[in-house]
């Protein structure tokens, strides 16, 4: 099997199994791991990955993009459709797209190359770990979270991305006046977000119109086809 490029090898966060009874793990995954890679995925990673991968070490926008510009992070970019559309619509901005699903990352890389958007970088990995370990305070102007896993079952509520801990983290890495855009076709998830934000002293939430630049595909298209409302939320730092 062809070895994956260094920038795209999985580096899973390992939770210890021998913790004392009064100690809990620091992180809870908000995603599900998947299986081995296909030849096409490996080929795409090798062909398109190096040009859009981040340099190792602490995140540095100028080193990654060759300039300093308004900077957006998309968490859970899937196949990259929204990130590519944003990059094309806002060429004066930079956008970093992240996901844990390697085939999706590979497809996003191939489609970004076809679209010819120079202001997009793609990184595989857990966004929470990335933000905690590699990102300085006040780095991003905005963060996008489009159609995250809603974790429907009550026992999985703690896996939802919007949580007090993650709201603290996003507040740290956003610049003053920064915001988060969230879209979901699950009303219960939108209510969860609004409740979490209402209980947090650093954030306010509002509903807004759908951004015109975002393509209608993927989970959004499925939600519309099923007759579900698309909830568009904006979280602002206070």
Coordinates of N, CA and C in Angstrom, one line a residue:
X1 N 0.9 -1.2 0.0 CA 0.0 0.0 0.0 C 0.9 1.2 0.0
X2 N 0.5 2.2 -0.8 CA 1.2 3.5 -0.8 C 1.1 4.2 0.5
X3 N 2.2 4.7 1.0 CA 2.1 5.4 2.3 C 1.5 6.8 2.1
X4 N 0.7 7.2 3.1 CA 0.1 8.5 3.1 C 1.1 9.6 3.3
X5 N 0.9 10.8 2.6 CA 1.8 11.9 2.9 C 1.8 12.2 4.4
X6 N 2.9 12.7 4.9 CA 3.1 13.0 6.3 C 2.0 13.9 6.9
X7 N 1.6 14.9 6.1 CA 0.6 15.9 6.7 C -0.7 15.3 6.9
X8 N -1.0 14.1 6.3 CA -2.3 13.6 6.3 C -2.4 12.2 7.0
X9 N -1.4 11.8 7.7 CA -1.5 10.6 8.6 C -2.4 10.9 9.8
X10 N -3.2 10.0 10.1 CA -4.1 10.1 11.2 C -3.3 10.1 12.5
X11 N -3.6 11.1 13.4 CA -3.0 11.1 14.7 C -4.1 11.2 15.7
X12 N -4.7 10.0 16.0 CA -5.9 10.1 16.9 C -5.5 10.4 18.3
X13 N -6.4 11.1 19.0 CA -6.2 11.4 20.4 C -6.6 10.2 21.2
X14 N -5.6 9.7 22.0 CA -5.8 8.4 22.7 C -6.3 8.8 24.1
X15 N -7.4 8.2 24.5 CA -7.9 8.5 25.9 C -7.4 7.4 26.8
X16 N -6.7 7.7 27.9 CA -6.2 6.6 28.7 C -7.4 5.8 29.3
X17 N -7.1 4.5 29.5 CA -8.1 3.6 30.1 C -7.9 3.4 31.6
X18 N -6.8 3.9 32.2 CA -6.4 3.6 33.5 C -6.5 4.9 34.4
X19 N -7.4 5.8 34.1 CA -7.6 7.0 34.9 C -8.1 6.7 36.3
X20 N -7.7 7.5 37.3 CA -8.4 7.3 38.6 C -9.9 7.6 38.5
X21 N -10.6 7.1 39.5 CA -12.1 7.2 39.4 C -12.6 8.6 39.4
X22 N -11.8 9.5 40.0 CA -12.2 10.9 40.1 C -11.7 11.8 39.0
X23 N -11.1 11.2 38.0 CA -10.6 11.9 36.8 C -11.3 11.5 35.6
X24 N -11.7 12.5 34.8 CA -12.4 12.2 33.5 C -11.5 12.6 32.4
X25 N -11.6 12.0 31.2 CA -10.8 12.4 30.0 C -11.1 13.9 29.7
X26 N -10.0 14.5 29.1 CA -10.1 15.9 28.8 C -11.0 16.2 27.6
X27 N -11.1 15.3 26.7 CA -11.9 15.5 25.5 C -12.9 14.4 25.2
X28 N -14.0 14.8 24.6 CA -14.9 13.9 24.0 C -15.0 14.1 22.6
X29 N -14.9 13.0 21.8 CA -14.9 13.1 20.3 C -16.3 13.5 19.9
X30 N -16.4 14.5 18.9 CA -17.7 14.9 18.3 C -17.9 14.2 17.0
X31 N -17.1 13.2 16.7 CA -17.2 12.5 15.4 C -16.9 11.1 15.5
X32 N -17.1 10.3 14.4 CA -16.9 8.9 14.4 C -15.8 8.6 13.4
X33 N -14.8 7.7 13.9 CA -13.7 7.3 13.0 C -14.2 6.3 12.0
X34 N -13.5 6.3 10.8 CA -13.9 5.4 9.7 C -12.7 4.5 9.3
X35 N -12.9 3.7 8.3 CA -12.0 2.6 8.0 C -10.9 3.0 7.1
X36 N -10.3 2.0 6.4 CA -9.1 2.2 5.6 C -9.4 3.0 4.3
X37 N -8.3 3.4 3.6 CA -8.4 4.3 2.5 C -8.4 3.5 1.2
X38 N -9.1 4.0 0.2 CA -9.1 3.4 -1.1 C -7.9 3.9 -1.9
X39 N -7.6 3.3 -3.0 CA -6.5 3.8 -3.9 C -6.7 5.2 -4.4
X40 N -8.0 5.5 -4.7 CA -8.3 6.8 -5.2 C -8.1 7.9 -4.2
X41 N -8.5 7.6 -2.9 CA -8.2 8.5 -1.8 C -6.8 8.8 -1.6
X42 N -6.0 7.7 -1.6 CA -4.5 7.8 -1.4 C -3.9 8.6 -2.6
X43 N -4.4 8.4 -3.8 CA -3.8 9.1 -4.9 C -4.1 10.6 -4.8
X44 N -5.3 10.9 -4.4 CA -5.7 12.3 -4.3 C -4.9 13.0 -3.2
X45 N -4.7 12.4 -2.1 CA -3.9 12.9 -1.0 C -2.5 13.2 -1.5
X46 N -1.9 12.3 -2.2 CA -0.5 12.4 -2.6 C -0.4 13.5 -3.7
X47 N -1.4 13.6 -4.6 CA -1.3 14.5 -5.7 C -1.6 15.9 -5.3
X48 N -2.7 16.1 -4.5 CA -3.1 17.5 -4.2 C -2.9 18.0 -2.8
X49 N -2.5 17.0 -1.9 CA -2.3 17.4 -0.5 C -1.2 18.4 -0.3
X50 N 0.0 18.1 -0.8 CA 1.2 19.0 -0.4 C 1.0 20.5 -0.7
X51 N 0.3 20.8 -1.7 CA 0.1 22.2 -2.1 C -0.9 23.0 -1.1
X52 N -1.7 22.2 -0.4 CA -2.7 22.9 0.4 C -2.6 22.5 1.9
X53 N -1.6 21.7 2.3 CA -1.4 21.3 3.6 C -0.8 22.4 4.4
X54 N -1.1 22.4 5.7 CA -0.5 23.4 6.6 C 1.0 23.0 6.9
X55 N 1.9 24.0 7.1 CA 3.2 23.7 7.7 C 3.0 23.1 9.0
X56 N 4.0 22.2 9.4 CA 3.9 21.6 10.7 C 4.1 22.7 11.8
X57 N 3.7 22.4 13.0 CA 3.9 23.3 14.1 C 2.8 24.2 14.4
X58 N 3.0 25.3 15.2 CA 2.0 26.2 15.4 C 1.5 26.9 14.2
X59 N 0.2 27.1 14.1 CA -0.4 27.7 12.9 C 0.0 29.1 12.7
X60 N 0.5 29.4 11.5 CA 0.9 30.7 11.1 C 0.3 31.1 9.8
X61 N -0.6 32.0 9.8 CA -1.3 32.3 8.5 C -0.4 32.7 7.4
X62 N 0.6 33.6 7.7 CA 1.5 34.0 6.6 C 2.3 32.9 6.0
X63 N 2.7 31.9 6.8 CA 3.4 30.8 6.4 C 2.5 29.9 5.6
X64 N 1.3 29.8 6.0 CA 0.3 28.9 5.3 C -0.2 29.4 4.0
X65 N -0.5 30.7 4.0 CA -1.2 31.3 2.8 C -0.3 32.3 2.1
X66 N 0.8 32.7 2.6 CA 1.6 33.7 2.0 C 1.2 35.1 2.1
X67 N 0.2 35.3 3.0 CA -0.3 36.7 3.2 C -1.0 36.7 4.5
X68 N -1.4 38.0 5.0 CA -2.3 38.1 6.1 C -3.5 38.8 5.6
X69 N -4.7 38.1 5.8 CA -6.0 38.6 5.3 C -7.1 38.1 6.2
X70 N -8.3 38.6 6.1 CA -9.4 38.0 6.9 C -9.4 36.5 6.8
X71 N -9.5 35.8 7.9 CA -9.3 34.4 8.0 C -10.5 33.7 8.6
X72 N -10.9 32.6 7.9 CA -12.1 31.9 8.3 C -11.7 30.4 8.5
X73 N -12.2 29.7 9.5 CA -12.0 28.3 9.7 C -13.4 27.6 9.5
X74 N -13.4 26.6 8.6 CA -14.6 25.8 8.5 C -14.3 24.4 9.2
X75 N -15.1 24.1 10.2 CA -15.0 22.9 11.0 C -16.0 21.9 10.4
X76 N -15.5 20.7 10.0 CA -16.4 19.7 9.4 C -16.7 20.0 8.0
X77 N -15.7 20.2 7.1 CA -15.9 20.7 5.8 C -16.5 19.7 4.8
X78 N -16.5 18.4 5.2 CA -17.1 17.3 4.3 C -16.2 17.3 3.0
X79 N -16.9 17.3 1.9 CA -16.2 17.3 0.6 C -15.7 18.7 0.2
X80 N -15.9 19.7 1.0 CA -15.3 21.0 0.7 C -16.1 21.9 -0.1
X81 N -17.4 21.6 -0.4 CA -18.2 22.4 -1.3 C -18.4 23.8 -0.8
X82 N -18.7 24.0 0.5 CA -19.0 25.3 1.1 C -17.7 26.1 1.1
X83 N -16.6 25.4 1.6 CA -15.3 26.1 1.7 C -14.8 26.6 0.3
X84 N -14.9 25.8 -0.7 CA -14.5 26.2 -2.0 C -15.4 27.3 -2.5
X85 N -16.7 27.3 -2.3 CA -17.5 28.4 -2.7 C -17.2 29.7 -2.0
X86 N -16.9 29.6 -0.7 CA -16.5 30.8 0.0 C -15.2 31.3 -0.5
X87 N -14.2 30.5 -0.8 CA -12.9 30.9 -1.3 C -13.1 31.6 -2.6
X88 N -14.0 31.1 -3.5 CA -14.2 31.7 -4.8 C -15.0 33.0 -4.7
X89 N -15.9 33.1 -3.7 CA -16.7 34.3 -3.6 C -16.0 35.4 -2.9
X90 N -15.0 35.0 -2.0 CA -14.3 36.0 -1.3 C -12.8 35.8 -1.5
X91 N -12.3 36.2 -2.7 CA -10.9 36.0 -3.0 C -9.9 36.8 -2.1
X92 N -10.4 37.8 -1.4 CA -9.5 38.6 -0.5 C -9.5 38.0 0.9
X93 N -10.2 36.9 1.1 CA -10.1 36.2 2.4 C -9.4 34.9 2.2
X94 N -8.9 34.4 3.4 CA -8.3 33.1 3.4 C -9.2 32.2 4.2
X95 N -9.3 30.9 3.8 CA -10.2 29.9 4.5 C -9.4 28.6 4.7
X96 N -9.5 28.1 5.9 CA -8.9 26.8 6.3 C -10.1 25.9 6.5
X97 N -10.1 24.8 5.8 CA -11.2 23.8 5.9 C -10.6 22.5 6.6
X98 N -11.4 22.1 7.6 CA -10.9 20.9 8.4 C -12.0 19.8 8.4
X99 N -11.5 18.6 8.5 CA -12.5 17.4 8.7 C -11.6 16.3 9.1
X100 N -12.3 15.3 9.8 CA -11.6 14.1 10.2 C -11.8 12.9 9.3
X101 N -12.7 13.1 8.3 CA -13.0 12.0 7.3 C -12.0 12.1 6.2
X102 N -11.0 11.2 6.1 CA -10.0 11.3 5.1 C -10.5 11.2 3.7
X103 N -11.4 10.3 3.3 CA -11.9 10.4 1.9 C -12.5 11.7 1.5
X104 N -13.2 12.3 2.5 CA -13.8 13.7 2.2 C -12.7 14.7 2.0
X105 N -11.7 14.6 2.8 CA -10.6 15.6 2.7 C -9.9 15.4 1.3
X106 N -9.7 14.1 0.9 CA -9.1 13.9 -0.4 C -10.0 14.4 -1.6
X107 N -11.3 14.3 -1.4 CA -12.2 14.8 -2.5 C -12.2 16.3 -2.5
X108 N -12.1 16.9 -1.3 CA -12.1 18.4 -1.2 C -10.8 18.9 -1.8
X109 N -9.7 18.2 -1.6 CA -8.4 18.6 -2.2 C -8.5 18.6 -3.8
X110 N -9.1 17.5 -4.3 CA -9.2 17.4 -5.8 C -10.1 18.5 -6.3
X111 N -11.2 18.8 -5.6 CA -12.2 19.8 -6.1 C -11.6 21.2 -6.0
X112 N -10.9 21.4 -4.9 CA -10.2 22.7 -4.8 C -9.2 23.0 -5.9
X113 N -8.5 21.9 -6.2 CA -7.5 22.1 -7.3 C -8.3 22.4 -8.6
X114 N -9.4 21.7 -8.9 CA -10.2 21.9 -10.1 C -10.8 23.3 -10.1
X115 N -11.1 23.8 -8.9 CA -11.7 25.2 -8.8 C -10.7 26.3 -9.0
X116 N -9.4 25.9 -8.7 CA -8.4 26.9 -8.8 C -8.4 28.0 -7.8
X117 N -8.8 27.7 -6.6 CA -8.9 28.7 -5.5 C -7.6 28.7 -4.7
X118 N -6.8 29.8 -4.8 CA -5.5 29.8 -4.1 C -5.6 30.1 -2.6
X119 N -6.7 30.6 -2.2 CA -6.9 31.1 -0.8 C -7.5 30.0 0.1
X120 N -7.4 28.8 -0.2 CA -8.0 27.7 0.6 C -6.9 26.7 0.9
X121 N -6.9 26.4 2.2 CA -6.0 25.3 2.7 C -6.9 24.2 3.4
X122 N -6.4 23.0 3.3 CA -7.2 21.8 3.8 C -6.4 21.0 4.8
X123 N -7.0 20.7 5.9 CA -6.3 20.0 7.0 C -7.1 18.9 7.5
X124 N -6.6 17.7 7.6 CA -7.3 16.6 8.2 C -7.0 16.6 9.7
X125 N -8.0 16.4 10.5 CA -7.8 16.2 12.0 C -8.9 16.7 12.8
X126 N -8.8 16.5 14.1 CA -9.8 17.0 15.1 C -9.6 18.5 15.3
X127 N -10.6 19.2 14.9 CA -10.5 20.7 15.0 C -10.2 21.2 16.5
X128 N -10.8 20.5 17.4 CA -10.6 20.8 18.8 C -9.2 20.7 19.2
X129 N -8.6 19.6 18.9 CA -7.1 19.4 19.2 C -6.3 20.4 18.5
X130 N -6.6 20.7 17.2 CA -5.9 21.7 16.4 C -5.9 23.1 17.1
X131 N -7.1 23.5 17.5 CA -7.3 24.8 18.1 C -6.6 24.8 19.5
X132 N -6.7 23.8 20.2 CA -6.1 23.8 21.6 C -4.6 23.8 21.5
X133 N -4.0 23.0 20.5 CA -2.6 22.8 20.6 C -1.8 23.6 19.6
X134 N -2.4 24.2 18.5 CA -1.6 24.8 17.5 C -2.1 26.3 17.1
X135 N -3.1 26.8 17.8 CA -3.7 28.1 17.4 C -3.6 29.1 18.5
X136 N -3.0 30.2 18.2 CA -2.9 31.3 19.2 C -4.2 32.0 19.4
X137 N -4.2 32.8 20.5 CA -5.4 33.6 20.8 C -5.7 34.6 19.6
X138 N -7.0 34.9 19.4 CA -7.4 35.9 18.4 C -6.8 35.7 17.0
X139 N -7.0 34.5 16.5 CA -6.5 34.1 15.2 C -7.5 34.3 14.0
X140 N -8.7 33.8 14.3 CA -9.7 33.8 13.2 C -10.7 34.9 13.3
X141 N -11.2 35.4 12.1 CA -12.2 36.4 12.0 C -13.6 35.7 12.1
X142 N -13.7 34.5 11.6 CA -15.0 33.8 11.7 C -14.8 32.3 11.6
X143 N -15.7 31.6 12.1 CA -15.7 30.1 12.1 C -17.0 29.6 11.6
X144 N -17.0 28.6 10.7 CA -18.2 28.1 10.1 C -18.4 26.6 10.5
X145 N -19.6 26.3 10.9 CA -20.0 25.0 11.3 C -21.3 24.6 10.6
X146 N -21.2 24.0 9.5 CA -22.4 23.8 8.7 C -22.8 22.3 8.8
X147 N -24.0 22.1 9.3 CA -24.6 20.7 9.3 C -23.7 19.7 10.1
X148 N -23.3 20.1 11.4 CA -22.6 19.2 12.2 C -23.4 18.0 12.6
X149 N -22.7 16.9 13.0 CA -23.4 15.7 13.5 C -24.3 16.2 14.7
X150 N -25.6 16.0 14.6 CA -26.5 16.4 15.7 C -26.5 15.5 16.9
X151 N -26.0 14.3 16.8 CA -26.0 13.4 17.9 C -27.3 13.3 18.6
X152 N -28.2 12.7 17.9 CA -29.7 12.7 18.3 C -30.0 12.1 19.6
X153 N -29.3 11.0 19.9 CA -29.6 10.3 21.2 C -29.2 11.1 22.4
X154 N -30.0 11.0 23.4 CA -29.8 11.8 24.6 C -28.4 11.4 25.3
X155 N -28.1 10.1 25.2 CA -26.8 9.7 25.8 C -25.6 10.2 25.1
X156 N -25.8 10.7 23.8 CA -24.7 11.3 23.1 C -24.7 12.8 23.1
X157 N -25.5 13.4 23.9 CA -25.6 14.9 23.9 C -24.2 15.5 24.1
X158 N -23.4 14.9 25.0 CA -22.1 15.5 25.3 C -21.2 15.5 24.1
X159 N -21.5 14.7 23.0 CA -20.7 14.7 21.9 C -21.0 15.9 20.9
X160 N -22.0 16.6 21.1 CA -22.3 17.7 20.2 C -21.3 18.8 20.3
X161 N -20.9 19.3 19.2 CA -19.8 20.2 19.1 C -20.0 21.5 20.0
X162 N -21.2 22.0 19.9 CA -21.4 23.2 20.7 C -21.7 22.8 22.1
X163 N -20.7 23.2 23.0 CA -20.7 22.9 24.4 C -20.0 24.0 25.1
X164 N -20.2 24.1 26.4 CA -19.5 25.2 27.2 C -18.0 25.2 26.9
X165 N -17.4 24.0 26.9 CA -15.9 23.9 26.8 C -15.5 24.4 25.4
X166 N -16.2 24.0 24.4 CA -15.9 24.4 23.0 C -16.2 25.9 22.7
X167 N -17.3 26.4 23.4 CA -17.6 27.8 23.3 C -16.5 28.7 23.9
X168 N -15.9 28.2 25.0 CA -14.7 28.8 25.6 C -13.6 28.8 24.6
X169 N -13.3 27.7 24.0 CA -12.2 27.6 23.0 C -12.4 28.5 21.8
X170 N -13.6 28.5 21.2 CA -13.9 29.4 20.1 C -13.7 30.8 20.5
X171 N -14.1 31.2 21.7 CA -14.0 32.6 22.1 C -12.5 33.0 22.2
X172 N -11.7 32.0 22.6 CA -10.2 32.3 22.6 C -9.6 32.5 21.3
X173 N -9.9 31.7 20.3 CA -9.2 31.8 19.0 C -9.8 32.8 18.0
X174 N -11.0 33.3 18.3 CA -11.6 34.3 17.5 C -11.1 35.7 17.8
X175 N -10.9 36.6 16.8 CA -10.6 37.9 17.1 C -11.7 38.7 17.7
X176 N -11.5 39.8 18.4 CA -12.6 40.6 18.9 C -13.5 41.0 17.8
X177 N -14.8 40.8 18.1 CA -15.8 41.0 17.1 C -16.1 39.9 16.1
X178 N -15.4 38.7 16.4 CA -15.5 37.6 15.6 C -16.9 36.9 15.8
X179 N -17.2 36.0 14.8 CA -18.5 35.3 14.9 C -18.4 33.9 14.4
X180 N -19.4 33.1 14.7 CA -19.6 31.7 14.2 C -20.9 31.6 13.5
X181 N -20.8 31.0 12.3 CA -22.0 30.7 11.5 C -22.3 29.2 11.7
X182 N -23.5 28.9 12.0 CA -24.0 27.5 12.2 C -25.2 27.2 11.3
X183 N -25.2 26.2 10.6 CA -26.4 25.8 9.9 C -26.8 24.3 10.2
X184 N -28.1 24.0 10.4 CA -28.5 22.7 10.7 C -29.9 22.5 10.3
X185 N -30.2 21.3 9.8 CA -31.6 21.0 9.4 C -32.3 20.2 10.5
X186 N -31.8 20.2 11.7 CA -32.4 19.6 12.9 C -32.8 20.6 13.9
X187 N -34.1 20.8 14.1 CA -34.6 21.9 15.0 C -34.0 21.6 16.4
X188 N -34.0 20.4 16.8 CA -33.5 20.1 18.2 C -32.1 20.5 18.4
X189 N -31.3 20.4 17.3 CA -29.9 20.8 17.5 C -29.8 22.4 17.5
X190 N -30.6 23.1 16.7 CA -30.6 24.5 16.8 C -31.0 25.0 18.2
X191 N -32.0 24.3 18.8 CA -32.4 24.7 20.1 C -31.3 24.4 21.1
X192 N -30.6 23.3 20.9 CA -29.5 23.0 21.8 C -28.4 24.1 21.7
X193 N -28.1 24.6 20.5 CA -27.1 25.7 20.3 C -27.6 26.9 21.0
X194 N -28.8 27.3 20.8 CA -29.4 28.5 21.4 C -29.4 28.4 23.0
X195 N -29.6 27.3 23.5 CA -29.6 27.1 25.0 C -28.2 27.2 25.5
X196 N -27.2 26.6 24.8 CA -25.9 26.6 25.3 C -25.3 28.0 25.2
X197 N -25.7 28.8 24.2 CA -25.2 30.1 24.0 C -25.8 31.0 25.1
X198 N -27.1 30.8 25.4 CA -27.8 31.7 26.3 C -27.2 31.5 27.7
X199 N -26.6 30.3 28.0 CA -26.0 30.1 29.3 C -24.6 30.5 29.4
X200 N -24.0 31.0 28.3 CA -22.6 31.4 28.2 C -22.4 32.9 28.3
X201 N -21.5 33.4 29.1 CA -21.4 34.9 29.3 C -20.7 35.6 28.1
X202 N -20.0 34.8 27.2 CA -19.2 35.4 26.2 C -19.9 35.5 24.9
X203 N -21.2 35.0 24.7 CA -21.8 34.8 23.4 C -23.2 35.3 23.4
X204 N -23.6 35.8 22.2 CA -25.1 36.0 21.9 C -25.4 35.2 20.6
X205 N -26.6 34.9 20.4 CA -27.0 34.2 19.2 C -28.2 34.8 18.6
X206 N -28.3 34.7 17.3 CA -29.4 35.3 16.5 C -29.6 34.4 15.3
X207 N -30.8 34.4 14.8 CA -31.1 33.8 13.5 C -30.9 34.7 12.4
X208 N -30.5 34.2 11.2 CA -30.3 35.1 10.1 C -30.7 34.4 8.8
X209 N -30.6 35.1 7.7 CA -30.9 34.5 6.4 C -29.8 33.6 5.9
X210 N -30.1 32.7 5.0 CA -29.1 31.8 4.5 C -28.1 32.6 3.7
X211 N -26.8 32.3 3.8 CA -25.8 33.0 3.0 C -25.9 32.6 1.5
X212 N -25.9 33.6 0.7 CA -26.2 33.3 -0.7 C -25.0 32.6 -1.4
X213 N -23.8 32.7 -0.9 CA -22.7 32.1 -1.5 C -22.6 30.6 -1.3
X214 N -23.3 30.0 -0.2 CA -23.2 28.6 0.1 C -24.0 27.8 -0.8
X215 N -23.4 26.7 -1.4 CA -24.1 25.8 -2.3 C -25.2 25.0 -1.6
X216 N -26.3 24.7 -2.3 CA -27.4 23.9 -1.7 C -27.1 22.4 -2.1
X217 N -26.3 21.7 -1.3 CA -26.1 20.3 -1.5 C -25.9 19.6 -0.2
X218 N -25.5 18.3 -0.3 CA -25.2 17.6 0.9 C -26.3 17.5 1.8
X219 N -26.0 17.7 3.1 CA -27.0 17.6 4.2 C -28.1 18.6 4.0
X220 N -27.8 19.8 3.5 CA -28.8 20.8 3.3 C -29.8 20.3 2.3
X221 N -29.4 19.8 1.1 CA -30.3 19.3 0.1 C -31.1 18.2 0.6
X222 N -30.5 17.3 1.4 CA -31.3 16.2 2.0 C -32.4 16.7 2.9
X223 N -32.0 17.7 3.8 CA -32.9 18.2 4.7 C -34.1 18.9 4.0
X224 N -33.8 19.7 3.0 CA -34.9 20.3 2.2 C -35.8 19.3 1.6
X225 N -35.2 18.3 1.0 CA -36.0 17.2 0.3 C -36.9 16.5 1.3
X226 N -36.5 16.4 2.5 CA -37.3 15.7 3.6 C -38.3 16.7 4.2
X227 N -38.3 17.9 3.8 CA -39.2 18.9 4.3 C -38.8 19.5 5.6
X228 N -37.5 19.4 6.0 CA -37.1 20.0 7.2 C -36.6 21.5 7.0
X229 N -36.8 22.3 8.0 CA -36.4 23.7 8.0 C -34.9 23.8 8.2
X230 N -34.2 24.7 7.4 CA -32.8 24.9 7.6 C -32.6 26.1 8.6
X231 N -32.0 25.8 9.7 CA -31.8 26.8 10.8 C -30.4 27.5 10.5
X232 N -30.4 28.8 10.3 CA -29.2 29.5 10.1 C -29.0 30.4 11.4
X233 N -27.9 30.1 12.1 CA -27.6 30.8 13.3 C -26.3 31.5 13.2
X234 N -26.2 32.7 13.9 CA -25.0 33.4 14.0 C -24.7 33.6 15.5
X235 N -23.5 33.3 16.0 CA -23.0 33.5 17.3 C -22.0 34.6 17.3
X236 N -22.2 35.6 18.2 CA -21.3 36.8 18.2 C -20.7 36.9 19.6
X237 N -19.4 37.2 19.6 CA -18.7 37.4 20.9 C -19.2 38.7 21.5
X238 N -19.3 38.7 22.8 CA -19.7 40.0 23.5 C -18.6 40.3 24.5

